[in-house]
PDB file of C-alpha atoms in Angstrom:
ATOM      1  CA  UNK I   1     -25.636   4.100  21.695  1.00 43.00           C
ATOM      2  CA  UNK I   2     -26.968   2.324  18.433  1.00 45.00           C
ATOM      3  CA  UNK I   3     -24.953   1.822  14.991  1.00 49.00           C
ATOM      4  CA  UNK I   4     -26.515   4.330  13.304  1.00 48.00           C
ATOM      5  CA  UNK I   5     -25.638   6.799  15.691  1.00 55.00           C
ATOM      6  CA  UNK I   6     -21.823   6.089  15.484  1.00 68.00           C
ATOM      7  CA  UNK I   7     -20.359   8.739  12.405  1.00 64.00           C
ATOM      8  CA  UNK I   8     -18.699   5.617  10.429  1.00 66.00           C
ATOM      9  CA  UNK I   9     -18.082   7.849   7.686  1.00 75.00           C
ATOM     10  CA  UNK I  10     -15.064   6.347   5.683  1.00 77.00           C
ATOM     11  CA  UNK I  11     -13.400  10.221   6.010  1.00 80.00           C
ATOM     12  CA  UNK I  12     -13.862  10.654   9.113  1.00 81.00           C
ATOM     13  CA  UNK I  13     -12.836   6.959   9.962  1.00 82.00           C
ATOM     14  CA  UNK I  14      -9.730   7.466   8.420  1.00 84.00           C
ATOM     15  CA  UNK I  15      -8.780  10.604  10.376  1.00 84.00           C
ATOM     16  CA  UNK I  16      -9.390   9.498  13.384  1.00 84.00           C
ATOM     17  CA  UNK I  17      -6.845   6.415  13.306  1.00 83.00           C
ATOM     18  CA  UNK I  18      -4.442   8.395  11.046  1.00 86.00           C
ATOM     19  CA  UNK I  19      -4.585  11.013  13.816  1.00 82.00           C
ATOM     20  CA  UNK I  20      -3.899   8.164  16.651  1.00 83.00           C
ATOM     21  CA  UNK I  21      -1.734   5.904  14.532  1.00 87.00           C
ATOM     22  CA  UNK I  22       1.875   6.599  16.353  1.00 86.00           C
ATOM     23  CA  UNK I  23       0.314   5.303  19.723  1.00 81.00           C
ATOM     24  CA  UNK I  24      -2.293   2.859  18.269  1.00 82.00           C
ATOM     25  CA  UNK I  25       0.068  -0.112  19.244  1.00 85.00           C
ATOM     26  CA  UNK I  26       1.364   1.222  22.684  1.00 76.00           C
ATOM     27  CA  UNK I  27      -2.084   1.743  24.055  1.00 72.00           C
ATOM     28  CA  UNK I  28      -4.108  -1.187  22.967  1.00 72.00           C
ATOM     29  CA  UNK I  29      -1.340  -3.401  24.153  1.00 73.00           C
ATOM     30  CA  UNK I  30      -1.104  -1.486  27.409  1.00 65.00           C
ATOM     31  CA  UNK I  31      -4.861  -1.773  27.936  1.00 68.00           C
ATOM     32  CA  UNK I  32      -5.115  -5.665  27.223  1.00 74.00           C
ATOM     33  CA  UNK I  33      -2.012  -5.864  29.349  1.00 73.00           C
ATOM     34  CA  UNK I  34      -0.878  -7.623  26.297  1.00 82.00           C
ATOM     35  CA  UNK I  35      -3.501 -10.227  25.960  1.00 92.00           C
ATOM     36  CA  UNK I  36      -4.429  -9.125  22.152  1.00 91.00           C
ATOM     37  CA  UNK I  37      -1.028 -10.975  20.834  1.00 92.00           C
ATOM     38  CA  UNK I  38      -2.123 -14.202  22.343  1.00 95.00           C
ATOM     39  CA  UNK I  39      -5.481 -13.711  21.107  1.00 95.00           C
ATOM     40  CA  UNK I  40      -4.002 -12.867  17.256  1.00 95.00           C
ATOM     41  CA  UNK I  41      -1.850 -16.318  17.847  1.00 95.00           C
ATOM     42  CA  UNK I  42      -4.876 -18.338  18.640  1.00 96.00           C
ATOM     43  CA  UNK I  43      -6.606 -17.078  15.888  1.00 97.00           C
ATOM     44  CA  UNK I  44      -3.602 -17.548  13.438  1.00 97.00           C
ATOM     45  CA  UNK I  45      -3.175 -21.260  14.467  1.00 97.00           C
ATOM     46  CA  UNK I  46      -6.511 -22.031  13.935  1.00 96.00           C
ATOM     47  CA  UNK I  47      -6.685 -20.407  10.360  1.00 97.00           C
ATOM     48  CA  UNK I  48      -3.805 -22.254   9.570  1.00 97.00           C
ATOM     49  CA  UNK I  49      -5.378 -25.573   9.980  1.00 95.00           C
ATOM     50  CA  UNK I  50      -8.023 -24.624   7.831  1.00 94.00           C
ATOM     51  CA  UNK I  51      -6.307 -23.240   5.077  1.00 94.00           C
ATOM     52  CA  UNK I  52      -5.500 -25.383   1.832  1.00 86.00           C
ATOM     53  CA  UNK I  53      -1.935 -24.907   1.247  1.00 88.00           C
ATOM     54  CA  UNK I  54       1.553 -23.691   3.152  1.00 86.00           C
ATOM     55  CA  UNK I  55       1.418 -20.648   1.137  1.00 93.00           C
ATOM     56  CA  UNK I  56      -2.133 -19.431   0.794  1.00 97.00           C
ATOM     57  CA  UNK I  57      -2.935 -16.018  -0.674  1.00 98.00           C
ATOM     58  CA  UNK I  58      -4.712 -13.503   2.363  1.00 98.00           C
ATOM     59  CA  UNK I  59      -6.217 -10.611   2.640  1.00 98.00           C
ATOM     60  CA  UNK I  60      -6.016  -8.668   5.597  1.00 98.00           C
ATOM     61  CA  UNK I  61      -8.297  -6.135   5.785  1.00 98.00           C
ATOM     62  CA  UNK I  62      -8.974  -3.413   8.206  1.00 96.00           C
ATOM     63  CA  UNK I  63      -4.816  -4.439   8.872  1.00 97.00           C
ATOM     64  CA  UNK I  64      -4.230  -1.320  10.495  1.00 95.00           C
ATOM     65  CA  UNK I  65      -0.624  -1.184  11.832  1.00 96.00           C
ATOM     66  CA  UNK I  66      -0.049  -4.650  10.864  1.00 97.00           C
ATOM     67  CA  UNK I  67       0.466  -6.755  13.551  1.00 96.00           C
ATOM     68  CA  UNK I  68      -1.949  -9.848  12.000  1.00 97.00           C
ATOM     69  CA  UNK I  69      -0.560  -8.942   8.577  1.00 98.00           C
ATOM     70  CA  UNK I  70       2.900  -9.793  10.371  1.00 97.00           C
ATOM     71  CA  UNK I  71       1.819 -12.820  11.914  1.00 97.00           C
ATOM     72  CA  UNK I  72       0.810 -14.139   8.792  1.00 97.00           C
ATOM     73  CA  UNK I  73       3.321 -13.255   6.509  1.00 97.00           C
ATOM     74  CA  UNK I  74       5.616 -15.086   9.129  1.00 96.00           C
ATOM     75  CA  UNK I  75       4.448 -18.325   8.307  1.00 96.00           C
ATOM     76  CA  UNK I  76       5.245 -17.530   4.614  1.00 96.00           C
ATOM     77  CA  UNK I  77       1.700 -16.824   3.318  1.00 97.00           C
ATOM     78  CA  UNK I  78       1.190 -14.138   0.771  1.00 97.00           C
ATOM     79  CA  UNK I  79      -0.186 -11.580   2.247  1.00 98.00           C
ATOM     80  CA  UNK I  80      -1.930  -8.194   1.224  1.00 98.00           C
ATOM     81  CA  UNK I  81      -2.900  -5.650   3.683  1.00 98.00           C
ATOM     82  CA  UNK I  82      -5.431  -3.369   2.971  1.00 98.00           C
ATOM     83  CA  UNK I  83      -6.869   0.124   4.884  1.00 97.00           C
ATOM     84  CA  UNK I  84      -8.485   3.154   4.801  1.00 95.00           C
ATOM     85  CA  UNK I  85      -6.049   4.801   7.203  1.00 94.00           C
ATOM     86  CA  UNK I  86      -2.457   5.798   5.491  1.00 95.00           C
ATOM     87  CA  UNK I  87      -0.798   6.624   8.419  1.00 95.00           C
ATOM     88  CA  UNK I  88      -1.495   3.355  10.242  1.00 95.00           C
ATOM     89  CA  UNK I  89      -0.135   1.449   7.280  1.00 97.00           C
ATOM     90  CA  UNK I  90       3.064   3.351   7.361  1.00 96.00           C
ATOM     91  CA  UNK I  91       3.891   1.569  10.887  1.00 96.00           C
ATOM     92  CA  UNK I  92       2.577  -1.519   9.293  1.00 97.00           C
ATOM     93  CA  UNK I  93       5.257  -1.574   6.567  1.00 97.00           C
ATOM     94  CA  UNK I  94       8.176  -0.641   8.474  1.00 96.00           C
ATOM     95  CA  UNK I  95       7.094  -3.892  10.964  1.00 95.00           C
ATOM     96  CA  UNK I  96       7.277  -5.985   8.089  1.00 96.00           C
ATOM     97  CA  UNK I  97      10.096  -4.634   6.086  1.00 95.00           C
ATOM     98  CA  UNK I  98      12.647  -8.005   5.710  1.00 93.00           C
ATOM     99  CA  UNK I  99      10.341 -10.234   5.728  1.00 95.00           C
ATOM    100  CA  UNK I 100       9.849 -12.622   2.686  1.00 91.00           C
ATOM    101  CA  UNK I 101       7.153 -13.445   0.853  1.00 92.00           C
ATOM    102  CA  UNK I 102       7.085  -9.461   1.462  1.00 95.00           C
ATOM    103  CA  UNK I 103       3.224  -8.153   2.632  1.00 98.00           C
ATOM    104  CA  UNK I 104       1.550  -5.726   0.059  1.00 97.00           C
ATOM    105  CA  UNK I 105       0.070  -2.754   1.548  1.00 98.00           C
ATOM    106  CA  UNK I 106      -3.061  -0.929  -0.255  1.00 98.00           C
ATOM    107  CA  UNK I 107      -5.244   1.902   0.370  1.00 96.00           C
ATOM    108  CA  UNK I 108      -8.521   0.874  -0.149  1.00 96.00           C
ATOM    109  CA  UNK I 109     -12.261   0.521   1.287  1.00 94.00           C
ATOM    110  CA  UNK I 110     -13.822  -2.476   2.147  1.00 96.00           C
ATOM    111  CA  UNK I 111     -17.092  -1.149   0.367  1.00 95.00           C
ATOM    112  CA  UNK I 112     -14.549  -1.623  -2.662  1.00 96.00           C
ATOM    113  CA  UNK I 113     -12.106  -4.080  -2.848  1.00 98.00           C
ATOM    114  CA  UNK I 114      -9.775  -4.040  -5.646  1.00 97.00           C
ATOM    115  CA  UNK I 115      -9.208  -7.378  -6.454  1.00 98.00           C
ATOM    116  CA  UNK I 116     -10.506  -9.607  -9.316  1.00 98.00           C
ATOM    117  CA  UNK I 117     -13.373 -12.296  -7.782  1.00 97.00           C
ATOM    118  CA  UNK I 118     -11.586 -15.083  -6.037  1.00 97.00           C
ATOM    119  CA  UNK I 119      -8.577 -13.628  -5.862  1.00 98.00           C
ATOM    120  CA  UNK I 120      -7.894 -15.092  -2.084  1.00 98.00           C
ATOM    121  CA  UNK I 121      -8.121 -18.549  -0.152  1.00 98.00           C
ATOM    122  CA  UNK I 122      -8.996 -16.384   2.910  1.00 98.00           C
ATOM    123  CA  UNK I 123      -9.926 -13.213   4.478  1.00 98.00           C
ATOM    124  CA  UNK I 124      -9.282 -11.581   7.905  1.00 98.00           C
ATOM    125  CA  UNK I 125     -10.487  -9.255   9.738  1.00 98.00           C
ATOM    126  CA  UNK I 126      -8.755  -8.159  12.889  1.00 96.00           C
ATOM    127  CA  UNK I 127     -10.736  -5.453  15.240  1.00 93.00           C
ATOM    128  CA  UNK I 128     -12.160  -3.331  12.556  1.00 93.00           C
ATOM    129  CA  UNK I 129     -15.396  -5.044  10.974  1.00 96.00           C
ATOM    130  CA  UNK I 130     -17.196  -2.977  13.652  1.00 93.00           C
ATOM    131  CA  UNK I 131     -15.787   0.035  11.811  1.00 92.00           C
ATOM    132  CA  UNK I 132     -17.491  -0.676   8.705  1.00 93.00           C
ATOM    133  CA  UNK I 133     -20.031   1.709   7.613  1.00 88.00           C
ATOM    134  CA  UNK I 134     -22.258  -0.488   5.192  1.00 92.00           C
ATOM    135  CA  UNK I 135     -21.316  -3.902   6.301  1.00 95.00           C
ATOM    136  CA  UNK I 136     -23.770  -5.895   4.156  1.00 96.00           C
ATOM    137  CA  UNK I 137     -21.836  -4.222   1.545  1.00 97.00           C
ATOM    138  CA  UNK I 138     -18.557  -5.082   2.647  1.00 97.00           C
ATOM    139  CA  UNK I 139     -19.873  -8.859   3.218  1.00 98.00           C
ATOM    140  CA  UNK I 140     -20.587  -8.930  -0.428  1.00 98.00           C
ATOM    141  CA  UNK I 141     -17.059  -7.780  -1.606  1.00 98.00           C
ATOM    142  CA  UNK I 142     -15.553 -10.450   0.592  1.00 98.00           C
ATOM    143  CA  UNK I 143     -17.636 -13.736  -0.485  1.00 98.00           C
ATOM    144  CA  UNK I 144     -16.562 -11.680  -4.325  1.00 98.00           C
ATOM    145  CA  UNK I 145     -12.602 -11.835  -3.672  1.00 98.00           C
ATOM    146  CA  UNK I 146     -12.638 -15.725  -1.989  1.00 98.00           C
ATOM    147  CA  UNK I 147     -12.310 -18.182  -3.634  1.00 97.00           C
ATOM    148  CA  UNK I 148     -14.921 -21.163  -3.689  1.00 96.00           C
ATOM    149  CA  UNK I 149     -14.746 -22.758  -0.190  1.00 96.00           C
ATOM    150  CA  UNK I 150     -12.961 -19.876   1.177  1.00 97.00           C
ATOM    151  CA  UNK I 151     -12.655 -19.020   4.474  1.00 98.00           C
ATOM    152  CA  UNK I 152     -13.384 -15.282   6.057  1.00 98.00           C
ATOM    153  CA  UNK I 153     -11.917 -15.059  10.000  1.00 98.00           C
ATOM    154  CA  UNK I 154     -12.671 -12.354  11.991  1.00 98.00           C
ATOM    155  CA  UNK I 155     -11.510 -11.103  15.430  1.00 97.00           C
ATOM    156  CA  UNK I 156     -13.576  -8.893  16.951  1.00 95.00           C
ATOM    157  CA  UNK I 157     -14.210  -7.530  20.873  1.00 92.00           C
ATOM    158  CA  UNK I 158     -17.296  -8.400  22.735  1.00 93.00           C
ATOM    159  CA  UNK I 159     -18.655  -8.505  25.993  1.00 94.00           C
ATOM    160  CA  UNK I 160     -18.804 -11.656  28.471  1.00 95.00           C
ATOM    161  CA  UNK I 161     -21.913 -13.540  28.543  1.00 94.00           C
ATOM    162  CA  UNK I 162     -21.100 -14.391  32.536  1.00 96.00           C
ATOM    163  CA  UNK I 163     -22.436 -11.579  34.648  1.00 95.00           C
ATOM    164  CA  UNK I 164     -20.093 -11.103  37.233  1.00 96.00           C
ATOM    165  CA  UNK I 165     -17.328 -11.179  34.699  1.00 95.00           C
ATOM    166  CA  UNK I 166     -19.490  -8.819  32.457  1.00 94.00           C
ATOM    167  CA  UNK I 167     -20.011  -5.900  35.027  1.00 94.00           C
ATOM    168  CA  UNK I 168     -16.556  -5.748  35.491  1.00 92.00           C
ATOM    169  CA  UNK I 169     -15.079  -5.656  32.438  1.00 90.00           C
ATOM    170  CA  UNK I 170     -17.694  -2.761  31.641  1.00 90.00           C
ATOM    171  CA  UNK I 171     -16.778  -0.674  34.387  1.00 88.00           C
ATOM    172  CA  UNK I 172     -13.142  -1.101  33.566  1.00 85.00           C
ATOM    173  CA  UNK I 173     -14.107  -0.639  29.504  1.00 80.00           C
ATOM    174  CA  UNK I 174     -16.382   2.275  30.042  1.00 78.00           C
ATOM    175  CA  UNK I 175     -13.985   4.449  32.300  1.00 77.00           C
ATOM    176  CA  UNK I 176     -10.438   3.589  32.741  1.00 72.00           C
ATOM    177  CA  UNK I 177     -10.040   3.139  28.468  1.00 69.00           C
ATOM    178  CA  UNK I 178     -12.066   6.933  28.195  1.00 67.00           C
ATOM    179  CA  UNK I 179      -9.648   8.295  30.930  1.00 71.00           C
ATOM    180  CA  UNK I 180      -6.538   6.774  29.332  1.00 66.00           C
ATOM    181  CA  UNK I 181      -7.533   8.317  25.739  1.00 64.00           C
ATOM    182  CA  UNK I 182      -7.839  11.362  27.283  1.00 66.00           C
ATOM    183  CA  UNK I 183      -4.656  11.426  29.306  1.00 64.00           C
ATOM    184  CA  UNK I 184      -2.964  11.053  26.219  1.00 59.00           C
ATOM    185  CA  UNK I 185      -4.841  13.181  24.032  1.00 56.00           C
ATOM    186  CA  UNK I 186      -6.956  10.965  22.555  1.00 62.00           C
ATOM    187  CA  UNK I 187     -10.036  11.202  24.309  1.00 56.00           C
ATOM    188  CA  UNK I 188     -12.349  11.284  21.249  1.00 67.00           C
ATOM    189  CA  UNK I 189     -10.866   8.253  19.165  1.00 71.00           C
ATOM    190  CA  UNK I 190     -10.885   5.189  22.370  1.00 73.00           C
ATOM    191  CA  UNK I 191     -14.429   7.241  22.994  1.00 76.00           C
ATOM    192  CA  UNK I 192     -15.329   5.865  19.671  1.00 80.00           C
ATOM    193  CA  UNK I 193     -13.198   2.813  20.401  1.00 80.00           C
ATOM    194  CA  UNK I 194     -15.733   1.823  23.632  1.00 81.00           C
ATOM    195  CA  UNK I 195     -18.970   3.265  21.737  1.00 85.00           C
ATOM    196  CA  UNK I 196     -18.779   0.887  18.616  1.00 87.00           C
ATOM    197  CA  UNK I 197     -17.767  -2.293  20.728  1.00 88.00           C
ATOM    198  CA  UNK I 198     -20.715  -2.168  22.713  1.00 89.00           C
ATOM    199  CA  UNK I 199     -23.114  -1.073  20.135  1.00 90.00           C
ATOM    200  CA  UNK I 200     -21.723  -3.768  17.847  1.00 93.00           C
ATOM    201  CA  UNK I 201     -24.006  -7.491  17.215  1.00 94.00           C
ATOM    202  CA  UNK I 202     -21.586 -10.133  18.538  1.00 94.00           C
ATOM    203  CA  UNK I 203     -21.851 -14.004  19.337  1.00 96.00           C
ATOM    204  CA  UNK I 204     -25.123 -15.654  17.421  1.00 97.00           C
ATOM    205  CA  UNK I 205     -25.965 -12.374  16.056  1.00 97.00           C
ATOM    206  CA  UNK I 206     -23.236 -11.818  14.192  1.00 97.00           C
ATOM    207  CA  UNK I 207     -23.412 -15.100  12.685  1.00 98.00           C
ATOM    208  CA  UNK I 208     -26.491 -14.901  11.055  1.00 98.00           C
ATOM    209  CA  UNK I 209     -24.969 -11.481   9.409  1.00 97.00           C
ATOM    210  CA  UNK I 210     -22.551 -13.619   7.961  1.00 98.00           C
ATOM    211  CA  UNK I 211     -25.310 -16.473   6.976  1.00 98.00           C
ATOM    212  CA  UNK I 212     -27.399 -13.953   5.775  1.00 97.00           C
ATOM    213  CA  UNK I 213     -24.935 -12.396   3.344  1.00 97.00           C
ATOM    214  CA  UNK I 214     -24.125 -16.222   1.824  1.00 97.00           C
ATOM    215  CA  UNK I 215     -21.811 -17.962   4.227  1.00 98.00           C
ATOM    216  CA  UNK I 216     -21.742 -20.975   5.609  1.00 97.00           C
ATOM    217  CA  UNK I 217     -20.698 -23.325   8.263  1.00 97.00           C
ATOM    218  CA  UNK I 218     -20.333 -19.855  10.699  1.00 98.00           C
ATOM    219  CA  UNK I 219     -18.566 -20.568  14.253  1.00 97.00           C
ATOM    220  CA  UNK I 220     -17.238 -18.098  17.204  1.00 98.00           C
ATOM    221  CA  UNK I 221     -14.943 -19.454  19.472  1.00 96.00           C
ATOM    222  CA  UNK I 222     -14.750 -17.058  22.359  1.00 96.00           C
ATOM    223  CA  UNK I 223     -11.670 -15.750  24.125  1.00 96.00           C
ATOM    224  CA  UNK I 224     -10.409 -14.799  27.639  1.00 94.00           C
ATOM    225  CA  UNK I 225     -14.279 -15.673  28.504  1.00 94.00           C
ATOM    226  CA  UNK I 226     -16.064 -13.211  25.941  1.00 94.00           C
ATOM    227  CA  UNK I 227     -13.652 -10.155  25.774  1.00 93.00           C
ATOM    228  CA  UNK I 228     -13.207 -11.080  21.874  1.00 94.00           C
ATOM    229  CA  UNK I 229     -14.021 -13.986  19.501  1.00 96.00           C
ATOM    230  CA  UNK I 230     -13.154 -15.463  16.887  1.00 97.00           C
ATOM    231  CA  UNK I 231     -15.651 -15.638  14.100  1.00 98.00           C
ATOM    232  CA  UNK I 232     -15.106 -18.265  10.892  1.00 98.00           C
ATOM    233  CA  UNK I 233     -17.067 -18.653   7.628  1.00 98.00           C
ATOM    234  CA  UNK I 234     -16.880 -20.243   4.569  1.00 98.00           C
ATOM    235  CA  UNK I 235     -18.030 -19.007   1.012  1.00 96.00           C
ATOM    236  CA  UNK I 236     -20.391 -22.097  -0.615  1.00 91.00           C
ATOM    237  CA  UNK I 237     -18.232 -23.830  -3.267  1.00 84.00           C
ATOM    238  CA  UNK I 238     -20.653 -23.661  -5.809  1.00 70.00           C
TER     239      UNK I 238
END
């Protein structure tokens, strides 16, 4: 299955994960047998590193229930969450209710930010730039809401490069995830879940999407040997 024939349509996106947001966490952390929270650790540490100040100002889009949005707002950073999906923000609130600087959550596109330009030292992205309908769109309304010399890091699935390791984490992508979804009545949503992770560009092809809409200095570090990577770009400073 290609891109275009995946129904990205920001309605429909939106219903689907409202419709699964009450068992969002339970399953995907069931299904990576937990790995995802080392993988959003990882990925936090290394951001950290790169970012300017103790307190930089984020924003996560695509946050979903909120566990990155957490993570960061942990360390103090001033965070604002952003997603198309109500419902999955809801969860993402009450996990960071107490916490202080307290997250902001907004309903919003990423076709549309609304933010003033260079509004943010950084942008995330968390397992839902595959969800984006008009990505080169999207790309352009990040490098508009960083800052000069600011830094977009994504986390997105992918598929091992190593064969052996590749053919089975296919077999175990392709049918245990579908049979799970359906055991639980959400056959049609992790469906769409394996569908847009294997039709979605990853590694060096991904990278030049981000070169191509103005980034620079674009990396992937892989993880648990190509399940996800990490993806990091910086807007040019002048």
């Amino acid at each position: 299955m290609s891109q275009k024939d995946l129904n990205k349509d920001a309605e429909v996106i939106s219903g689907m994960f409202d419709s699964i947001a009450a068992k969002y966490d339970r399953m995907n952390h069931g299904m990576s047998l937990g790995i995802d929270r080392l993988w959003r650790r990882r990925f936090v540490r290394k951001l950290a590193r790169a970012l300017p100040s103790a307190s930089p100002a984020v924003l996560d889009l695509a946050c979903g229930t909120g566990d990155l949005t957490k993570a960061m707002a942990r360390r103090g950073w001033q965070v604002t969450g952003l997603d198309i999906s109500a419902e999955m923000m809801e969860i993402g609130k009450l996990k960071c209710a107490g916490l202080a600087p307290q997250p902001q959550f907004v309903l919003g596109s990423a076709e549309q930010i609304p933010f003033p330009d260079a509004s943010f030292d950084a942008v995330t992205i968390a397992f839902g730039l595959r969800n984006f309908d008009h990505r080169p769109q999207c790309l352009a309304e990040i490098r508009r809401v960083l800052k000069p010399g600011g830094r977009l890091a994504v986390l997105e699935f992918a598929v091992p490069k190593n064969p052996l390791w590749r053919a089975l984490y296919l077999f175990y992508f392709k049918h245990a995830m579908r049979l799970v979804g359906k055991a639980v009545g959400s056959g049609d949503a992790y469906g769409y879940l394996v569908d847009s992770v294997l039709a979605f560009p990853r590694y060096e092809a991904l990278c030049r999407e981000f070169e191509a809409a103005g980034f620079t200095d674009v990396h992937y570090d892989s993880y648990s040997g190509g399940i996800a990577c990490g993806y990091t770009a910086i807007t040019p400073t002048r």
